[in-house]
XYZ file of C-alpha atoms in Angstrom:
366
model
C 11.745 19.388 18.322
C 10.650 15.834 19.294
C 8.124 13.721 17.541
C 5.803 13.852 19.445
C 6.159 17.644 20.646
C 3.657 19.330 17.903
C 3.918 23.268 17.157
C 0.582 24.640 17.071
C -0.196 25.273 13.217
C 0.369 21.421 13.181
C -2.192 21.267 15.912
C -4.375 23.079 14.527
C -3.850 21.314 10.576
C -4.586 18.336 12.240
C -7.299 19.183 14.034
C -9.243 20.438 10.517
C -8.032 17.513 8.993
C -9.816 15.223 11.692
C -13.033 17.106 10.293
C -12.299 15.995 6.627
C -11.348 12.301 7.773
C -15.020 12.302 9.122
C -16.532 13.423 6.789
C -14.678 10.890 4.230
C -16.116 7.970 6.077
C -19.545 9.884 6.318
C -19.659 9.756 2.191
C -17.426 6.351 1.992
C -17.362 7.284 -1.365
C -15.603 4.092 -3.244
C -12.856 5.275 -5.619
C -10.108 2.553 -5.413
C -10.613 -1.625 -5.807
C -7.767 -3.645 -5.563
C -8.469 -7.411 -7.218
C -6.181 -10.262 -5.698
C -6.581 -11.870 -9.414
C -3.992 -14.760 -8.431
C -2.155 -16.097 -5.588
C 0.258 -17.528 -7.817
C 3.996 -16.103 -8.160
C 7.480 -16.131 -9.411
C 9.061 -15.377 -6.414
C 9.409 -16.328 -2.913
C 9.731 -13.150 -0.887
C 10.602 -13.686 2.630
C 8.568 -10.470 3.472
C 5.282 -11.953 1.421
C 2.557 -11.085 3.711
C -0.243 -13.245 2.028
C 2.308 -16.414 1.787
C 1.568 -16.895 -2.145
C 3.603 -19.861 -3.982
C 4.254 -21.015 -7.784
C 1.422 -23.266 -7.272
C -1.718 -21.774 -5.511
C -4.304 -24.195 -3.555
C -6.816 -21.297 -4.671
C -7.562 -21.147 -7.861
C -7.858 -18.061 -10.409
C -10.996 -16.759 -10.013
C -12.952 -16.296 -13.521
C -12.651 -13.332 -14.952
C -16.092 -13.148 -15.685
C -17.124 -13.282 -11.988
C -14.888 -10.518 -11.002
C -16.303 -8.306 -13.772
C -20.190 -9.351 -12.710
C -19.142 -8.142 -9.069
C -18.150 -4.900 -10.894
C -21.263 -4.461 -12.504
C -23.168 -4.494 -8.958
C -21.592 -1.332 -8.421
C -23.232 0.644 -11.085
C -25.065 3.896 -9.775
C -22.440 3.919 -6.213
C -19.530 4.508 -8.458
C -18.319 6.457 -10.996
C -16.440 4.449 -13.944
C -14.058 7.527 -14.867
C -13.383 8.409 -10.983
C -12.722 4.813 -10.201
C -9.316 3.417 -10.343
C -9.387 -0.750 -9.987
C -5.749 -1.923 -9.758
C -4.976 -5.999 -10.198
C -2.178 -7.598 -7.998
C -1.543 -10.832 -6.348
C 0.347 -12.713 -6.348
C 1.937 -11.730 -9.098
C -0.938 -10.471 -11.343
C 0.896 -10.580 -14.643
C 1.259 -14.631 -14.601
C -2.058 -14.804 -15.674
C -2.448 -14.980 -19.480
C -5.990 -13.025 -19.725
C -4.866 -9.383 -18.012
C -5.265 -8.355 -21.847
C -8.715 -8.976 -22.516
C -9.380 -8.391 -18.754
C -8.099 -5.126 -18.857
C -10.157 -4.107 -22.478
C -13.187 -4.969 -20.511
C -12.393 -2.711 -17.830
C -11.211 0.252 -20.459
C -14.707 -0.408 -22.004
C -16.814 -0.098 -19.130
C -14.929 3.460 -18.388
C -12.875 1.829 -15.391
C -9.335 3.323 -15.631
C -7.180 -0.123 -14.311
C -3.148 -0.734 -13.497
C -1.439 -3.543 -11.780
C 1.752 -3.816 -9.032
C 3.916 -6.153 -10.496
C 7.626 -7.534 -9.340
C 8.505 -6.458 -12.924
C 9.833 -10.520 -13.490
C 7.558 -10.880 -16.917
C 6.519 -7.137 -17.976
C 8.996 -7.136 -21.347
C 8.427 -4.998 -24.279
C 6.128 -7.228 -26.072
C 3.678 -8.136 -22.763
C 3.946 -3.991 -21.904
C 2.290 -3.231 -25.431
C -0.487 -5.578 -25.293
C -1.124 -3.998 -21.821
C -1.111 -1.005 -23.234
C -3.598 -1.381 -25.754
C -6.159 -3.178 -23.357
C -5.899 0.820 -21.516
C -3.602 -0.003 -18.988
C -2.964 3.291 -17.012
C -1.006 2.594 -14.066
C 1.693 0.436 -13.021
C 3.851 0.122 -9.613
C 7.184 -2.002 -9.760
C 8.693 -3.152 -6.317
C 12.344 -2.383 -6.380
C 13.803 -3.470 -2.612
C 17.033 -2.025 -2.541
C 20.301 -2.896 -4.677
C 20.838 -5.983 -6.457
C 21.988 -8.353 -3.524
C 19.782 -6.698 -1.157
C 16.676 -6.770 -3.778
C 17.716 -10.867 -4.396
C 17.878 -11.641 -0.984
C 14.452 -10.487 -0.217
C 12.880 -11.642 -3.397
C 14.738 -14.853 -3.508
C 15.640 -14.606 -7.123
C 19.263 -13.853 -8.679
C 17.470 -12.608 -11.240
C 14.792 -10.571 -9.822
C 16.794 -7.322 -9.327
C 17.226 -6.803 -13.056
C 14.364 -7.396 -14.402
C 12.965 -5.283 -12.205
C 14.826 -2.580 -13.106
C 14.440 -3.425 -16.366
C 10.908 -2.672 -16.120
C 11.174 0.108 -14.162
C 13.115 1.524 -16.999
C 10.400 0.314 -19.388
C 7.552 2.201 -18.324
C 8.979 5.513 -16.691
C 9.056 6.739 -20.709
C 5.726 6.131 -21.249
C 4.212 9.862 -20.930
C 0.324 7.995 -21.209
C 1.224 5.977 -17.930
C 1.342 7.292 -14.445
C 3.984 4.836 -12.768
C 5.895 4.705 -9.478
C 8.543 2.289 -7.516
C 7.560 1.183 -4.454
C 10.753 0.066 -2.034
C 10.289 -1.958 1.184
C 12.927 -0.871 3.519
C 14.608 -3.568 6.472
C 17.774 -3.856 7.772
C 19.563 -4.837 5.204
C 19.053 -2.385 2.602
C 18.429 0.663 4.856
C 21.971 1.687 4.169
C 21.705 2.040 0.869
C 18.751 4.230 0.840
C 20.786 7.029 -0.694
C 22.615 5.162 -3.372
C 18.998 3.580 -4.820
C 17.757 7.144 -4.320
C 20.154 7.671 -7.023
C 19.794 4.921 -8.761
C 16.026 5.502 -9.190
C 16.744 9.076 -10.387
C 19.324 7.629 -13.066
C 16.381 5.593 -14.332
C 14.590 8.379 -14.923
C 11.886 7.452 -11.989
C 9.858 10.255 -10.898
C 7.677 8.598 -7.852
C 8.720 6.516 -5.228
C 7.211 5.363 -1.835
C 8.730 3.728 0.831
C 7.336 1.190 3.117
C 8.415 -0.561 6.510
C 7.215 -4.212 6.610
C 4.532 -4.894 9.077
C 4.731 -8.686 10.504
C 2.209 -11.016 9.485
C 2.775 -13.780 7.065
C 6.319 -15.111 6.193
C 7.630 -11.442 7.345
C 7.055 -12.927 11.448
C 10.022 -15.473 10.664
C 12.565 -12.942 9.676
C 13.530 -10.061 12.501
C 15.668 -8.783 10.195
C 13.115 -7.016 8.132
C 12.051 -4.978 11.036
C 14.169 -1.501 11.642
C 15.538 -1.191 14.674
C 14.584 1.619 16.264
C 17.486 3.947 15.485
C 17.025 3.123 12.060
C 13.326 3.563 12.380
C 13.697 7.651 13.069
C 16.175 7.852 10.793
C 14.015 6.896 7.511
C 11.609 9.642 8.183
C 15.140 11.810 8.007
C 15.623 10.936 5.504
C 12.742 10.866 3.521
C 11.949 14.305 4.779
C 15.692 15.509 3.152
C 14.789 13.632 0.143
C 11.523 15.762 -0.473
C 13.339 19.060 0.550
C 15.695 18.124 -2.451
C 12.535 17.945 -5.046
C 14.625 15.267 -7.296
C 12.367 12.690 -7.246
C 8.709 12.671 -5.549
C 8.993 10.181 -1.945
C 6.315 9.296 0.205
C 6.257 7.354 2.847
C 3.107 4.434 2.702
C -0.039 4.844 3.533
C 0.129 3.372 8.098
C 1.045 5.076 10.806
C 0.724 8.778 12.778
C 4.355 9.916 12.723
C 3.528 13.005 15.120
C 5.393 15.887 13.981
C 6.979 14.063 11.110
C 3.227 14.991 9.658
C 3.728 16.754 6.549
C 6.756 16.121 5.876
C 7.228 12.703 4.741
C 3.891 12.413 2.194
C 1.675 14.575 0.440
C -1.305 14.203 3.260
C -1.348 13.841 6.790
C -1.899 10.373 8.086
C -5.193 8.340 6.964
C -6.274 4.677 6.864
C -8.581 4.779 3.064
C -9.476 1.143 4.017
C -13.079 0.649 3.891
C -13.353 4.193 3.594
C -12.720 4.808 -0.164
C -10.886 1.475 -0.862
C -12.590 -1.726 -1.065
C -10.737 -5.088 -2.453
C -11.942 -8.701 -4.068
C -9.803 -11.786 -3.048
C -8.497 -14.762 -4.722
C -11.857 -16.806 -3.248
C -14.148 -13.948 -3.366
C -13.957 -12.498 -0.385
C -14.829 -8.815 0.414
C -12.230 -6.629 2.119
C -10.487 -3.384 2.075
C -7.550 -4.085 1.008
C -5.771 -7.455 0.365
C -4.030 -7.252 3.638
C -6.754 -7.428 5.644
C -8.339 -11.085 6.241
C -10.179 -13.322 8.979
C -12.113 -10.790 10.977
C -12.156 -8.205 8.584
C -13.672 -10.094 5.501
C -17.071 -7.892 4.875
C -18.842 -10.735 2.503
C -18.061 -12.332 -0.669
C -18.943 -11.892 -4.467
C -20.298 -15.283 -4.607
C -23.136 -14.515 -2.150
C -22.864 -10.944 -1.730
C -23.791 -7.613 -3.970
C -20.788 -6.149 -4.013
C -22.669 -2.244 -4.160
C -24.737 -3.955 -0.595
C -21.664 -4.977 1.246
C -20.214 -1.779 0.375
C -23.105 0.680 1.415
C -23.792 -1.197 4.574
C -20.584 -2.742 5.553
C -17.574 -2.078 6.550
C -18.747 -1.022 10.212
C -15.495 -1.845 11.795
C -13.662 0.341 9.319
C -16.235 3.427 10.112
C -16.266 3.189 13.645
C -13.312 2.628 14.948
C -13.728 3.092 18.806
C -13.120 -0.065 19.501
C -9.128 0.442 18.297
C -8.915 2.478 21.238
C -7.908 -0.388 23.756
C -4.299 -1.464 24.986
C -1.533 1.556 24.167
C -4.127 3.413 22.133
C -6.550 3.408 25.576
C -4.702 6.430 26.808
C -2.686 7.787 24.078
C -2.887 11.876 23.347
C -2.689 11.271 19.658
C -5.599 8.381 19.405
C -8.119 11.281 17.813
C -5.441 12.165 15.353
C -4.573 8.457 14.432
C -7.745 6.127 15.264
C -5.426 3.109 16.343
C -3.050 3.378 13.113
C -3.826 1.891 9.615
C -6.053 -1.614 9.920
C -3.752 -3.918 7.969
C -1.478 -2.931 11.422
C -4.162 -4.674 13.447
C -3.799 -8.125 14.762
C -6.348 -9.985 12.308
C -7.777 -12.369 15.209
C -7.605 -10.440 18.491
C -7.442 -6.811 16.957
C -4.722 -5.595 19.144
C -1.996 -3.373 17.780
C 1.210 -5.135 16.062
C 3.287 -2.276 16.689
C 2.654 1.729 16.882
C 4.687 3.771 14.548
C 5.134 6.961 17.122
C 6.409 4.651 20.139
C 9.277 3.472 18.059
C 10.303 7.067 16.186
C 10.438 8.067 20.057
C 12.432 4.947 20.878
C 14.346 5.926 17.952
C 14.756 9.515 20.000
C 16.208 7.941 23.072
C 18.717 5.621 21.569
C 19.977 8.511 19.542
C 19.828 10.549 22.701
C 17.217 13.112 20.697
């Protein structure tokens, strides 16, 4: 059966699940902030969509103003419900995630961080601990050349892994590995499958890289087509297997690859449930999403304001509906694809993730 050739319980799932998206934005209940705490990092990744360097022209916002912007939302949120999750950057080069993190845990906020694993030793991973860290995603691109290539580090592979190994012991911390695929490491997907597993790594998603940022110089990081069917193969065969738990990320309808390649059929969370602070304050959805989609920021805004009476572009989003969305059967299942997948400027669509599984189909003669 093609992709885009859906049996009718499928139809029909989707179809009910269309009534729960709805009613998701309806409540827009707020359960997830992401806080861009630095734009500084240890790496150079050629796929690095927010272009951040070793020495950022934005400075580290105070923690203090980032916890005041918190405070706004008391009475919209609940503390214990409410997971806020630090990146970057590369969150862990600043020095305070300690004593940031403690005043989180003491507020009732459960917090983690996504880290390239390049500083999370033994010692750091303790004090992290003990400040009620609760979560923690490692990137791990492929193998060790692959992995180096993308992250521009000889060293970054193992230290990564190093970290991976680390935390997946830690029975009080829920942690997962989070793989970019491209062309250069799709063809090892099965041999870091295994790799993963050997680690003793339970969760793993798997994202394509969208192109914005330094990811619009390199083609390579984009699947070809081919390739593009043939990760939702295999990410399907990997789930059949129940070894290790794969999703694929959170963009894109993949027609009747729904429910089979994550735990929920296809929605965008952004501005929805998930709302995210930037390195200069700004209000967004998530940290991808910039220019025409910044909502307000902390330094003028209430946070709980912007929040409750924002966001209109993420709630209604007829206007998506314009160039290959204008006509397409699937635009009530879909919506125009996940927003960080919209050009920032013009809002057109980068790239739709059903026309190129179904180029995927022809060249494979599918």
């Amino acid at each position: 059966m093609t992709v885009s050739r859906l049996p009718f319980k499928k139809k029909l799932a989707l179809n009910l699940f269309r009534k729960y998206r709805k009613n998701e934005t309806r409540l827009h209940q707020l359960n997830y902030i992401l806080w861009e705490c630095t734009l500084i990092c240890n790496l150079n990744c050629i796929h690095c969509g927010s272009d951040c360097k070793k020495d950022a022209v934005v400075k580290d916002m105070p923690a203090a103003d980032f916890l005041k912007a918190i405070d706004q939302l008391h009475g919209i949120v609940n503390p214990n419900d409410t997971m806020i999750v630090l990146t970057g950057g590369e969150a862990l080069v600043r020095k305070d995630l300690e004593q940031i993190g403690a005043s989180l845990y003491q507020r009732g906020f459960p917090w983690g961080l996504v880290s390239n694993g390049m500083l999370l030793n033994s010692q750091r991973l303790d004090s992290l601990l003990k400040s009620g860290l609760r979560a923690v995603t490692i990137s791990l691109d492929g193998l060790e050349e692959s992995h180096n290539w993308l992250r521009g580090s000889n060293t970054s592979f193992s230290n990564a892994l190093n970290a991976i190994k680390r935390v997946v012991g830690i029975t009080e911390l829920k942690s997962d590995v989070v793989s970019c695929v491209n062309q250069k490491n799709f063809h090892e997907l099965e041999l870091l499958k295994e790799l993963l597993i050997e680690a003793g790594v339970k969760e793993w998603r798997i994202f394509t890289v969208f192109p914005v940022g330094r990811a619009l110089q390199h083609s390579e990081l984009q699947l070809e087509p081919g390739e593009f069917k043939a990760l939702f193969d295999f990410i399907k065969k990997t789930r059949n297997e129940r070894r290790i738990k794969l999703n694929y990320g959170c963009e894109g309808f993949l027609g009747n690859y729904e429910g089979e390649v994550r735990d929920n059929f296809f929605i965008c969370r952004a501005g929805i449930n998930i709302a995210s602070i930037l390195a200069d304050g700004s209000i967004s959805a998530c940290p991808n999403l910039r220019d025409n989609f910044i909502q307000g920021n902390i330094y003028r805004d209430d946070f709980a304001a912007v929040w409750q009476n924002g966001y209109k572009v993420f709630r209604d989003k007829s206007w998506t509906k314009t160039g290959i969305c204008a006509d397409c059967d699937f635009y009530k299942f879909c919506e125009g694809n996940g927003m960080h997948l919209r050009d920032e400027k013009t809002g057109e669509l980068l790239f739709c993730h059903l026309k190129r599984i179904e180029e995927g189909e022809k060249s494979c003669g599918t």
